[in-house]
Short mmCIF file of C-alpha atoms in Angstrom, two decimals:
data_model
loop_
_atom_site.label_atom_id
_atom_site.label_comp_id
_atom_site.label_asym_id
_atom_site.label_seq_id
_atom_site.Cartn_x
_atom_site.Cartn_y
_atom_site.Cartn_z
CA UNK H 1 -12.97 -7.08 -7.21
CA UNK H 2 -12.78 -5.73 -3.96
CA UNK H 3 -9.26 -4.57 -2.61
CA UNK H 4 -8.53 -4.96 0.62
CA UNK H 5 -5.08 -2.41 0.98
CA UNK H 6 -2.93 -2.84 3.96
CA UNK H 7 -1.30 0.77 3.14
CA UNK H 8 -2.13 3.33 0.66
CA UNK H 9 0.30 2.23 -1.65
CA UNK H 10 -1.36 -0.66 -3.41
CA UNK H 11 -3.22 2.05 -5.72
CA UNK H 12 0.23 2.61 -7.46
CA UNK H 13 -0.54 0.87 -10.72
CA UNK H 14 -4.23 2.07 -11.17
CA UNK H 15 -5.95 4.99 -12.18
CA UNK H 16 -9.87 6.01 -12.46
CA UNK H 17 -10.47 3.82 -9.65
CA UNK H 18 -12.09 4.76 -6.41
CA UNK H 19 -10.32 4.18 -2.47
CA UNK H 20 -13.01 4.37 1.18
CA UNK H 21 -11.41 4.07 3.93
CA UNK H 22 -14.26 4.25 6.17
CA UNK H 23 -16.11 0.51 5.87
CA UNK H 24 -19.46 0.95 7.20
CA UNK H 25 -21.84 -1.35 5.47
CA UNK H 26 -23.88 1.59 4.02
CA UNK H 27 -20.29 3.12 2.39
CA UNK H 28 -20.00 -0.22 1.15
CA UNK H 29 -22.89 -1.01 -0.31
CA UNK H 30 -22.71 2.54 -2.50
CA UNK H 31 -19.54 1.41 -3.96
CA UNK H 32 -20.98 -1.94 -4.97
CA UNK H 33 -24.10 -0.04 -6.33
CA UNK H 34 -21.86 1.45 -8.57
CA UNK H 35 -20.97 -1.66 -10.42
CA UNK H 36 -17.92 -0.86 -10.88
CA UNK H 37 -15.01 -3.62 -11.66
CA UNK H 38 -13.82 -2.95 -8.34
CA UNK H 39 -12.40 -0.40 -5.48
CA UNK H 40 -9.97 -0.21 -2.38
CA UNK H 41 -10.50 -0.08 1.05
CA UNK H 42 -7.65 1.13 2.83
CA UNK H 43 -7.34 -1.13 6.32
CA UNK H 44 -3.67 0.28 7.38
CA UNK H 45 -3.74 -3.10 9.28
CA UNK H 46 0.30 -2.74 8.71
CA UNK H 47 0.47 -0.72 11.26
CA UNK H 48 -1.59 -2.49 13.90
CA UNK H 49 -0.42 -5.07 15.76
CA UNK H 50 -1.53 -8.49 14.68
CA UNK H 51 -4.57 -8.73 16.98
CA UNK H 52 -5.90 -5.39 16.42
CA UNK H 53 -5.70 -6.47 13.04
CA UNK H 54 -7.60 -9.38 13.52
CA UNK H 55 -10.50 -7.08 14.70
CA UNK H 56 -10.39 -4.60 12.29
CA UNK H 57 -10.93 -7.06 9.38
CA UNK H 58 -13.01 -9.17 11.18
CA UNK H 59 -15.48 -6.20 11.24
CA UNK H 60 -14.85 -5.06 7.54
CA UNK H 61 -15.36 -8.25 5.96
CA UNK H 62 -18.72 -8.65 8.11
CA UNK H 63 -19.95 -5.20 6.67
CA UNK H 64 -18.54 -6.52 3.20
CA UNK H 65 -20.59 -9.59 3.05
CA UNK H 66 -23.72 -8.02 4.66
CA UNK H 67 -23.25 -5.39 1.68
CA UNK H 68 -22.82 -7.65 -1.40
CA UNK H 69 -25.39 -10.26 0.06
CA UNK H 70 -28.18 -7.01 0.03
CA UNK H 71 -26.72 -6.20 -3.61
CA UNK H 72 -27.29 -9.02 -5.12
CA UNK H 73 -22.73 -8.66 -6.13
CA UNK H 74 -20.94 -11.47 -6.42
CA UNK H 75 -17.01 -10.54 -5.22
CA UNK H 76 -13.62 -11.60 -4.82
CA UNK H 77 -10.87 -10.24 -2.62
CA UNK H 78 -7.43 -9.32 -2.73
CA UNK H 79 -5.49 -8.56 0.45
CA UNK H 80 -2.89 -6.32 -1.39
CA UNK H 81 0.10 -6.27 0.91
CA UNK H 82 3.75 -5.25 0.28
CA UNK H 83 6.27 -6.19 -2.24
CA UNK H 84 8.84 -6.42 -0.04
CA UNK H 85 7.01 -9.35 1.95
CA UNK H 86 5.93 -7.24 4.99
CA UNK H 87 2.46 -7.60 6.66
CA UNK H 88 -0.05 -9.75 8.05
CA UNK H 89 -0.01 -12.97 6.67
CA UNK H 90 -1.55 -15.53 6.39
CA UNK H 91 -4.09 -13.56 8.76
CA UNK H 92 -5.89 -11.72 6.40
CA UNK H 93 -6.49 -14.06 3.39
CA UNK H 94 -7.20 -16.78 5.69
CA UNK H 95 -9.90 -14.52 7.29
CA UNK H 96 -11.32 -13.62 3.83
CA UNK H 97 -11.62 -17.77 3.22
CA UNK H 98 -13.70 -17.91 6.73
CA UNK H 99 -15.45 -14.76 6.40
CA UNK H 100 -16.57 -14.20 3.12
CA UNK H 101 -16.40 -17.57 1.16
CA UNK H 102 -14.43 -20.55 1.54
CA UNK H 103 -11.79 -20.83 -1.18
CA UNK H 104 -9.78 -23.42 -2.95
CA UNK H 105 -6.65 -22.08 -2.77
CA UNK H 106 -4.39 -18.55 -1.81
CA UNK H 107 -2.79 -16.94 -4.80
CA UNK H 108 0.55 -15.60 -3.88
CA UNK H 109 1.87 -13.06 -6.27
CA UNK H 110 3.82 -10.40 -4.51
CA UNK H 111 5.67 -9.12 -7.78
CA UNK H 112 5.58 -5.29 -8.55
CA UNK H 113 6.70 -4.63 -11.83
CA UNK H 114 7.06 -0.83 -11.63
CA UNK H 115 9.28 -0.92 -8.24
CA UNK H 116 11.38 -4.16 -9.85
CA UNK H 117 9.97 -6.54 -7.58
CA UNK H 118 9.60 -10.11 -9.64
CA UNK H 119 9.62 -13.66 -8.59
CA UNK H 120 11.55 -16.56 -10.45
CA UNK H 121 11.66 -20.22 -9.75
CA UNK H 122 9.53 -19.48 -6.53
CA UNK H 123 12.41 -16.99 -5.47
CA UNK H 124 11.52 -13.25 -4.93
CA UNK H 125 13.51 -10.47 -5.71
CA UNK H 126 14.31 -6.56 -5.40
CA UNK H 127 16.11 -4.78 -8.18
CA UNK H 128 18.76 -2.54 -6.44
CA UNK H 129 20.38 -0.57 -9.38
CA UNK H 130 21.29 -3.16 -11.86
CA UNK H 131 21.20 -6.14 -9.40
CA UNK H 132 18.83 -8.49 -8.51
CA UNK H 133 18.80 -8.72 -4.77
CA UNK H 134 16.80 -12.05 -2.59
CA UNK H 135 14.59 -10.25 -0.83
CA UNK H 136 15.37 -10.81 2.15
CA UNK H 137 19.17 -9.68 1.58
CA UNK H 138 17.43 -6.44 1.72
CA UNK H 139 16.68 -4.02 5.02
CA UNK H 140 12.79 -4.94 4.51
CA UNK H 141 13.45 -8.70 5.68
CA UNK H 142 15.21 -6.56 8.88
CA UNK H 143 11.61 -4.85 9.71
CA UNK H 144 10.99 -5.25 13.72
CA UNK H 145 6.98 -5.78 13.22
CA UNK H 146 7.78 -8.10 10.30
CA UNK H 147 10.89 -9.43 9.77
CA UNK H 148 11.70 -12.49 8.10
CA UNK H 149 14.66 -14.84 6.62
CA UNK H 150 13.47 -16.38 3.69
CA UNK H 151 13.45 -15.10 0.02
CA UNK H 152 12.15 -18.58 -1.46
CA UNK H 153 8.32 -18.13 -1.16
CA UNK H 154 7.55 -21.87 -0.59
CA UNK H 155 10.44 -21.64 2.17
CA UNK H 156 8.94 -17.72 3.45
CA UNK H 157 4.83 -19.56 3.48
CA UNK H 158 5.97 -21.98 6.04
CA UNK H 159 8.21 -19.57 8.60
CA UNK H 160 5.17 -17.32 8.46
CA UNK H 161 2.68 -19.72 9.00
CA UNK H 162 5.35 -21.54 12.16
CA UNK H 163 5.45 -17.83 13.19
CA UNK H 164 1.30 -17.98 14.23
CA UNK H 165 1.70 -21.49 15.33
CA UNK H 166 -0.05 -22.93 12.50
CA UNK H 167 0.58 -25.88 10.14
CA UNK H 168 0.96 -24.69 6.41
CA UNK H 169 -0.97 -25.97 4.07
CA UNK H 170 0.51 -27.60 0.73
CA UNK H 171 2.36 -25.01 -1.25
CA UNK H 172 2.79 -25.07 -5.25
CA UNK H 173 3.67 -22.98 -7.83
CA UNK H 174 3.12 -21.25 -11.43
CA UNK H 175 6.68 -21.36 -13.19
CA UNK H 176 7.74 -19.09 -15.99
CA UNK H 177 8.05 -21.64 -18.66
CA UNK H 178 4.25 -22.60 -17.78
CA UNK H 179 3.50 -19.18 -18.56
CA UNK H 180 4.87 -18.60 -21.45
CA UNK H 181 4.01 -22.35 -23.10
CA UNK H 182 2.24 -21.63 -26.62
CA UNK H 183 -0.85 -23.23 -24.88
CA UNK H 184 -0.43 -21.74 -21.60
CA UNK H 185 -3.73 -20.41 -21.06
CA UNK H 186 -5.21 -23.63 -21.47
CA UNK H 187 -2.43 -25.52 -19.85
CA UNK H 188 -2.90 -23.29 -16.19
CA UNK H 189 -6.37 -23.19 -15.98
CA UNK H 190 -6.56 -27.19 -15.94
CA UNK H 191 -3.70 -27.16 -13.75
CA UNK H 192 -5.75 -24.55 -11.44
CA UNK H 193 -9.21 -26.80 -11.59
CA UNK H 194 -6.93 -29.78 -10.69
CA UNK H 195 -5.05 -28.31 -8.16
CA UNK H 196 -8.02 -26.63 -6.81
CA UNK H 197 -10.25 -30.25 -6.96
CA UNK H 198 -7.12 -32.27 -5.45
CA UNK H 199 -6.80 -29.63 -2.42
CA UNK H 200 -10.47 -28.54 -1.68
CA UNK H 201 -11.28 -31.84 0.81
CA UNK H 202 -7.35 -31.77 2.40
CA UNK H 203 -8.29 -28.87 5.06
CA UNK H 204 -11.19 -26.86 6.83
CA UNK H 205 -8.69 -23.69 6.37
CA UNK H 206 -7.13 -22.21 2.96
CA UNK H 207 -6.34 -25.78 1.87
CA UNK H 208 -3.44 -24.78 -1.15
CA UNK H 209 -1.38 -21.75 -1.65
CA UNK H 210 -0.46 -21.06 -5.27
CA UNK H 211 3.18 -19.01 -5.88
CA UNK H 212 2.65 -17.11 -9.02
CA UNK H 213 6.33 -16.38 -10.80
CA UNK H 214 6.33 -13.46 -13.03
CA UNK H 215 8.57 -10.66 -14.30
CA UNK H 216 6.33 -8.70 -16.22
CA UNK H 217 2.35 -7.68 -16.95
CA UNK H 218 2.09 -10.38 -19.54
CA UNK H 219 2.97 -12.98 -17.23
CA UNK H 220 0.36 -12.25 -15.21
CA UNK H 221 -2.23 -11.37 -17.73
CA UNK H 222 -1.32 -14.86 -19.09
CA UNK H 223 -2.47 -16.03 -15.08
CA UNK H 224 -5.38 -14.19 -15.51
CA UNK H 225 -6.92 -15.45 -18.67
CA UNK H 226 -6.51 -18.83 -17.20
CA UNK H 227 -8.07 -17.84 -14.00
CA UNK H 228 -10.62 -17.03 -16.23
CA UNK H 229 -11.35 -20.22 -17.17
CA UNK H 230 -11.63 -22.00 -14.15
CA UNK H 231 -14.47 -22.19 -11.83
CA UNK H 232 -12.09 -22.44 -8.46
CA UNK H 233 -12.70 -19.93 -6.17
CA UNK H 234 -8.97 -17.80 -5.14
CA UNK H 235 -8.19 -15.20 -2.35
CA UNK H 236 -5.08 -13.31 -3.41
CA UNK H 237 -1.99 -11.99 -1.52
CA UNK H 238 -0.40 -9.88 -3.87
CA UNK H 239 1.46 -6.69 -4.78
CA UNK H 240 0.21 -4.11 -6.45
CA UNK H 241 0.82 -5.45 -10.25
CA UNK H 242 -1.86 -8.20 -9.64
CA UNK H 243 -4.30 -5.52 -9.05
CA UNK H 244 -4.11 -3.77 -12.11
CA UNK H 245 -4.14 -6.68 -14.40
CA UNK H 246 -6.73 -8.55 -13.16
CA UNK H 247 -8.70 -5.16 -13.60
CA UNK H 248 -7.15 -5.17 -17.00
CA UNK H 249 -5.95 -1.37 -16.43
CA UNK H 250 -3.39 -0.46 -18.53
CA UNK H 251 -0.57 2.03 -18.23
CA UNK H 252 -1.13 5.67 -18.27
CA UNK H 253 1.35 8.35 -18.89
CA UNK H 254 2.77 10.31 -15.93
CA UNK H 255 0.27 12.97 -14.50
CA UNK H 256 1.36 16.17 -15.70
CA UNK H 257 1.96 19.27 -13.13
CA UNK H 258 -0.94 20.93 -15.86
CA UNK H 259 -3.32 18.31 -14.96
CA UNK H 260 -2.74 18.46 -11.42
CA UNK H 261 -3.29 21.91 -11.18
CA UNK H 262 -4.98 23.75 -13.77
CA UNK H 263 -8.05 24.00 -11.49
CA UNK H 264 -6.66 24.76 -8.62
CA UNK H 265 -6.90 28.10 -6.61
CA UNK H 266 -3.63 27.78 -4.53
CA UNK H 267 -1.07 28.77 -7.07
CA UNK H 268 0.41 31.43 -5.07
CA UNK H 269 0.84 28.50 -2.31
CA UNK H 270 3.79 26.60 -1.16
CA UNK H 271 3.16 22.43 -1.01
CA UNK H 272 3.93 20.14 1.76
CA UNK H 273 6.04 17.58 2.24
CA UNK H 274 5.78 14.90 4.91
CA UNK H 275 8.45 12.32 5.47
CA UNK H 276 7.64 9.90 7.77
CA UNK H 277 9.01 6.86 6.16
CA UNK H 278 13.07 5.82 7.71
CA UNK H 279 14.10 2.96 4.77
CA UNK H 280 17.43 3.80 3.53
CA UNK H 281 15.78 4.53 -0.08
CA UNK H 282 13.75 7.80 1.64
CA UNK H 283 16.68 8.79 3.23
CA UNK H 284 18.63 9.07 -0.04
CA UNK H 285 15.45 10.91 -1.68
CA UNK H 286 15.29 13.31 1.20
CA UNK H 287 18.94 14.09 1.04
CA UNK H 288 18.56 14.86 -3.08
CA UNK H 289 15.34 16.94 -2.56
CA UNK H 290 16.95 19.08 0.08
CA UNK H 291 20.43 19.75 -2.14
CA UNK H 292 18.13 20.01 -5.58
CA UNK H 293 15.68 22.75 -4.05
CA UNK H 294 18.00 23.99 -1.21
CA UNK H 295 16.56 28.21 -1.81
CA UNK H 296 12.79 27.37 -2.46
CA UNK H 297 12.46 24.93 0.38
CA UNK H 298 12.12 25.39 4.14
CA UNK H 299 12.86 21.76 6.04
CA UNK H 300 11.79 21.49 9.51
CA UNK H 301 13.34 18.07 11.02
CA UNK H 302 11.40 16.19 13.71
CA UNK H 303 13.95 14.66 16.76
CA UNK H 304 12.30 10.95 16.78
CA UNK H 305 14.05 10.67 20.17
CA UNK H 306 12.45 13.89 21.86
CA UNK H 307 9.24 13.10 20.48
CA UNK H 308 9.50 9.70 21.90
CA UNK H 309 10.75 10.97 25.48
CA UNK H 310 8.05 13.91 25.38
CA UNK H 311 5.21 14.53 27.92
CA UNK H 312 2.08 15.17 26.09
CA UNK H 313 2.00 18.84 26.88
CA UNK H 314 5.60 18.95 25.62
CA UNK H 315 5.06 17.05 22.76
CA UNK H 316 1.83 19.43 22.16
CA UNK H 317 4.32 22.43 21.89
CA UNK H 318 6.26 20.65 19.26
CA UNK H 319 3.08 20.09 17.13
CA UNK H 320 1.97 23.58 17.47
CA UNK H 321 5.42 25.30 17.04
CA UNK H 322 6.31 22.95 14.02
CA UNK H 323 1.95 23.84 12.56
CA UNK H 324 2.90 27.58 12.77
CA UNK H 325 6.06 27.04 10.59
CA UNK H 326 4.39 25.01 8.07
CA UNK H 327 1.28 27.40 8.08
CA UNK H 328 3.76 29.95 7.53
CA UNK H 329 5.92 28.68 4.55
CA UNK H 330 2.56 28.17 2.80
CA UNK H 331 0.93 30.93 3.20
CA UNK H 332 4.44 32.61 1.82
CA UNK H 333 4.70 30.36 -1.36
CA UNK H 334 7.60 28.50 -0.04
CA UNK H 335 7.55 24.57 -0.42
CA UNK H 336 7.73 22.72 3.20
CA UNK H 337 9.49 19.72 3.91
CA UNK H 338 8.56 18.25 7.28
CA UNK H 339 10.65 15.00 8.46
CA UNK H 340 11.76 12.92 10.90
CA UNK H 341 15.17 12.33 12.28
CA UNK H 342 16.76 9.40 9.59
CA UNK H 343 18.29 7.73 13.15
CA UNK H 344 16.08 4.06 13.21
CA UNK H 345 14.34 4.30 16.89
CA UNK H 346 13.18 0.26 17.23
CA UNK H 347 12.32 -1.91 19.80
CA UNK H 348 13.87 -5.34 19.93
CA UNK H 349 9.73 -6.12 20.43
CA UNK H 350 7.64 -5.77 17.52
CA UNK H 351 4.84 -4.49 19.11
CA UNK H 352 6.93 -1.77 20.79
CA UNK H 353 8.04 -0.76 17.15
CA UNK H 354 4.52 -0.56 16.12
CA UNK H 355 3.93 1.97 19.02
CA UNK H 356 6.86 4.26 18.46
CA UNK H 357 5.97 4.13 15.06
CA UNK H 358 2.51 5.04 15.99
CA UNK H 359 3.49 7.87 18.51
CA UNK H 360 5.47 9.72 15.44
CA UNK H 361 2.58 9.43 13.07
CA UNK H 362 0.32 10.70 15.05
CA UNK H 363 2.44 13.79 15.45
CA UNK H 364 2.76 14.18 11.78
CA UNK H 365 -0.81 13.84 11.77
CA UNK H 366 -1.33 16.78 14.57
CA UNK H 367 1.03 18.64 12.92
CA UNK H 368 -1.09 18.68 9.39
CA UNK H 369 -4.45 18.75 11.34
CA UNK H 370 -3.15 22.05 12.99
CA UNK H 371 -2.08 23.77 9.76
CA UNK H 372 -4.92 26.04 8.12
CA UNK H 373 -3.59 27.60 5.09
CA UNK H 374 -4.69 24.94 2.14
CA UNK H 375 -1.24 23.89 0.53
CA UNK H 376 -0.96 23.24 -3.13
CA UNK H 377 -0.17 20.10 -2.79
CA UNK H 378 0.41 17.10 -0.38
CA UNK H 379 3.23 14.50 -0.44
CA UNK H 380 2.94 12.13 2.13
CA UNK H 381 5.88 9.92 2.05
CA UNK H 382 5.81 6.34 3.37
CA UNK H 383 3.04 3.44 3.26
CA UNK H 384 1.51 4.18 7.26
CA UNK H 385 2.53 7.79 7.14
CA UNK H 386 0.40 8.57 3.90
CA UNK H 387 -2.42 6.36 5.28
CA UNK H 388 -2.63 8.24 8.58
CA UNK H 389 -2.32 11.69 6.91
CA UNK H 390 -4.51 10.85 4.39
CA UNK H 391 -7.86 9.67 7.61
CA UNK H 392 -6.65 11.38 10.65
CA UNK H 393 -4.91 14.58 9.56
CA UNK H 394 -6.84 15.50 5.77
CA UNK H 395 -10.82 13.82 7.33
CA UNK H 396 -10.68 11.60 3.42
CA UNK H 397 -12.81 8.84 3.60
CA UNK H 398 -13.60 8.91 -0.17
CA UNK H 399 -10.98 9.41 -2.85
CA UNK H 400 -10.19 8.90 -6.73
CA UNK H 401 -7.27 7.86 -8.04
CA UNK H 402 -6.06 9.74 -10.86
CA UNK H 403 -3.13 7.90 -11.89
CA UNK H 404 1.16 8.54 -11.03
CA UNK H 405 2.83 11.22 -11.36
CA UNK H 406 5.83 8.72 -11.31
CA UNK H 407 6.13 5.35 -11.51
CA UNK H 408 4.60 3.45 -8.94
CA UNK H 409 3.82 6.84 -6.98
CA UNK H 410 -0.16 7.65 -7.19
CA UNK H 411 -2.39 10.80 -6.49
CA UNK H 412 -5.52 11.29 -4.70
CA UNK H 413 -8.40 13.67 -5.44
CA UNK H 414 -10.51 13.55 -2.30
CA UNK H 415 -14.42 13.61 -2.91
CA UNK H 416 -15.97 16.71 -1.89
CA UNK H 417 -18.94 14.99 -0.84
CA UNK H 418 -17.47 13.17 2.56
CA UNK H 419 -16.32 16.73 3.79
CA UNK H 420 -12.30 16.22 3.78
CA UNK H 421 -9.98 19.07 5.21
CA UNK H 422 -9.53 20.15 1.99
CA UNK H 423 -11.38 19.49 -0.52
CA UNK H 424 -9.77 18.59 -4.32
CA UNK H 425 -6.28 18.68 -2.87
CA UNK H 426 -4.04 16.57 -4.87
CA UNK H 427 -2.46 14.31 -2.63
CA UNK H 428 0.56 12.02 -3.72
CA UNK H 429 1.30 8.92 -2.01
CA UNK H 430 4.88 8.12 -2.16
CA UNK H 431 6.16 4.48 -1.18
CA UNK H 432 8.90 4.49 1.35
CA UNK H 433 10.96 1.63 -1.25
CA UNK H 434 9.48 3.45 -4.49
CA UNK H 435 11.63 5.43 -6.88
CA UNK H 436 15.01 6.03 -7.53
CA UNK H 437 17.16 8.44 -5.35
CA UNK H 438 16.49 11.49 -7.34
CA UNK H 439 12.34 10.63 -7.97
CA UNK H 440 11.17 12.94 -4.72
CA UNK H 441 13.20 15.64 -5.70
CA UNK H 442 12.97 16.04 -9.12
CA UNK H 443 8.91 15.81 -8.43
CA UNK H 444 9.33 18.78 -6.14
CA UNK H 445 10.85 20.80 -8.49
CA UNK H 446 8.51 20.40 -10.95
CA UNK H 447 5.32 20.68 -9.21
CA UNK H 448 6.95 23.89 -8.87
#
């Protein structure tokens, strides 16, 4: 199974698996030599305009066919993608169907178990506390790049696909009581070979989607034992839950401060903590960490709207003024928080979003680059924020992941062998949406 991970977050329900996010054909062909059950390849296409996009994946999935064609590896694809609804479809799994191998159908199956993301009767939702919110009652469905109205998938397939100016194709489902039928396996894979017949001479593009309801891991290991069975060929748009079940990886405790460090050499060190992501749940978690470790943390709070405004020289003071502070706190054992402004800078045009989004990573990204005292750790909170931290800033083009340290919230080891910033550093990659209000802070405290 081959991943292909719009943001770093998709490895939050995996562990012992391996990430590149450098797709050269040769990179790619030494993961498939390792005949493994399948990897990641971090794209970030969420935070590229729809066009760039385009050409980034066009030229992955060339490399990724060249590669499994000279290994003799047989593959399907995921285009793991957020649980809130929020990325590029149906670009990317309709480019997998004309790149790599025409397929009968599109699984969707957005549900994250971990961050309460389910679908019923074709409906997805968010848990917020103890409710169960439509998704797009919630500020994800607000997004500028990709914003949307609909919460009934059948209803959300057909505004995206009006959105590129394409037809959408016939839309289905898998419901709940199909799943959980006392022959079910049975029952869904015929249902998926007849489905998958009936659709395959409708349309030259991905002829069927498929919505697949579930609220838990044995609803979809239920899907995937019928999958199983078929011989229809599937792209998937999914969450991160998919992932890990159709890899059959179970759940591993949370990774223990111990484990994280009991090799380590930067004891004495303070860690960093980058906040890039603006959602209202980061906000909340940055306002807990700062009151919960208020004497062992510095914070040093980016102005969006100066960075924005800033010539490059100016904004070049700012990244080396704000490097010096961080190297500082490090070096000294104190813990460094470094965020942006929580005010929402937008455009009303979603590729003006993407660029002011852009502009502020790469600072964070300057900002890390610049800094030369090895931190214990790295948090990187936010999907496009840990992504850019983890290629631009850090130089990782090869990682592990070693499980969560949290629900939902996984840790890189970087390979020593592609020559990374530094080397071994355990690197958590926090959600934006992931956690509860208390989650970042608490971790803080005890990585400390």
């Amino acid at each position: 199974l081959v991943v292909l991970d719009d943001d770093p977050t998709g490895t939050q329900t995996v562990h012992g698996i391996s990430v590149v996010t450098t797709h050269s054909e040769s990179m790619l062909r030494t993961q498939l030599k390792r005949k493994e059950s399948g990897f990641f390849i971090l794209t970030n296409t969420r935070a590229l305009h729809h066009d760039q996009a385009k050409d980034l994946l066009q030229v992955i999935l060339i490399n990724l066919r060249a590669a499994a064609s000279k290994e003799g590896v047989e593959i399907e694809v995921v285009t793991r993608s957020d649980s809130c609804l929020r990325g590029h479809f149906p670009l990317e799994p309709d480019l997998v169907n004309r790149m790599i191998d025409p397929v009968d159908a599109c699984i969707l199956a957005p549900a994250f178990f971990e961050g309460g993301r389910i679908t019923v009767d074709d409906v997805h939702y968010v848990r917020e506390g103890a409710m169960l919110v439509p998704v797009a009652d919630t500020p994800f469905a607000k997004d500028k790049a990709f914003g949307f109205q609909s919460s009934n998938l059948r209803e959300w397939v057909v505004e995206k696909f009006k959105r590129e100016r394409k037809h959408a194709p016939e839309v289905t489902s898998i419901s709940l009581e199909e799943l959980r039928h006392p022959d079910a396996v049975s029952q869904i894979a015929s249902k998926l070979e007849r489905l998958s017949n009936s659709a395959a001479s409708a349309t030259v593009g991905i002829p069927l989607i498929i919505i697949l309801n579930a609220v838990n891991y044995n609803d979809m290991a239920t899907f995937i034992a019928a999958r199983a069975r078929t011989k229809a060929r599937f792209v998937y748009r999914s969450g991160a839950s998919l992932v890990s079940a159709y890899l059959g990886i179970g759940k591993s405790p949370p990774l223990s401060p111990k484990r994280l460090f009991e090799a380590s050499n930067t004891s004495s060190r303070g860690g960093l903590i980058i906040v890039g992501s603006y959602v209202p749940r980061t906000t909340a978690q940055l306002e807990h960490l700062l009151q919960k470790n208020v004497e062992t943390l510095k914070h040093i709070e980016l102005d969006v709207d100066e960075i924005l405004a800033a010539f490059p020289d100016q904004r070049i003071g700012i990244v080396r003024n704000c490097s010096h502070l961080v190297n500082d706190a490090i070096a000294g054992g104190v813990d460094v928080v470094v965020s942006t402004s929580r005010k929402l800078v937008s455009s009303d045009e979603p590729s003006e979003s993407l660029n002011m989004g852009k502009i502020i990573s790469e600072t964070l990204c300057d900002i890390t680059r610049l800094v030369e005292t090895k931190p214990r750790y790295i948090i990187a909170k936010g999907g496009i924020t840990s992504s850019d931290i983890a290629t631009k800033a850090l130089g990782i083009e090869k990682a592990t992941v070693l499980g969560q340290v949290a629900p939902g919230i996984p840790v890189w080891e970087s390979s020593d062998d592609c020559s990374p910033k530094w080397p071994g550093l355990p690197y958590v990659v926090f959600p934006g949406n992931t956690g509860e209000d208390v989650t970042l802070g608490d971790l803080v405290w005890a990585f400390r």
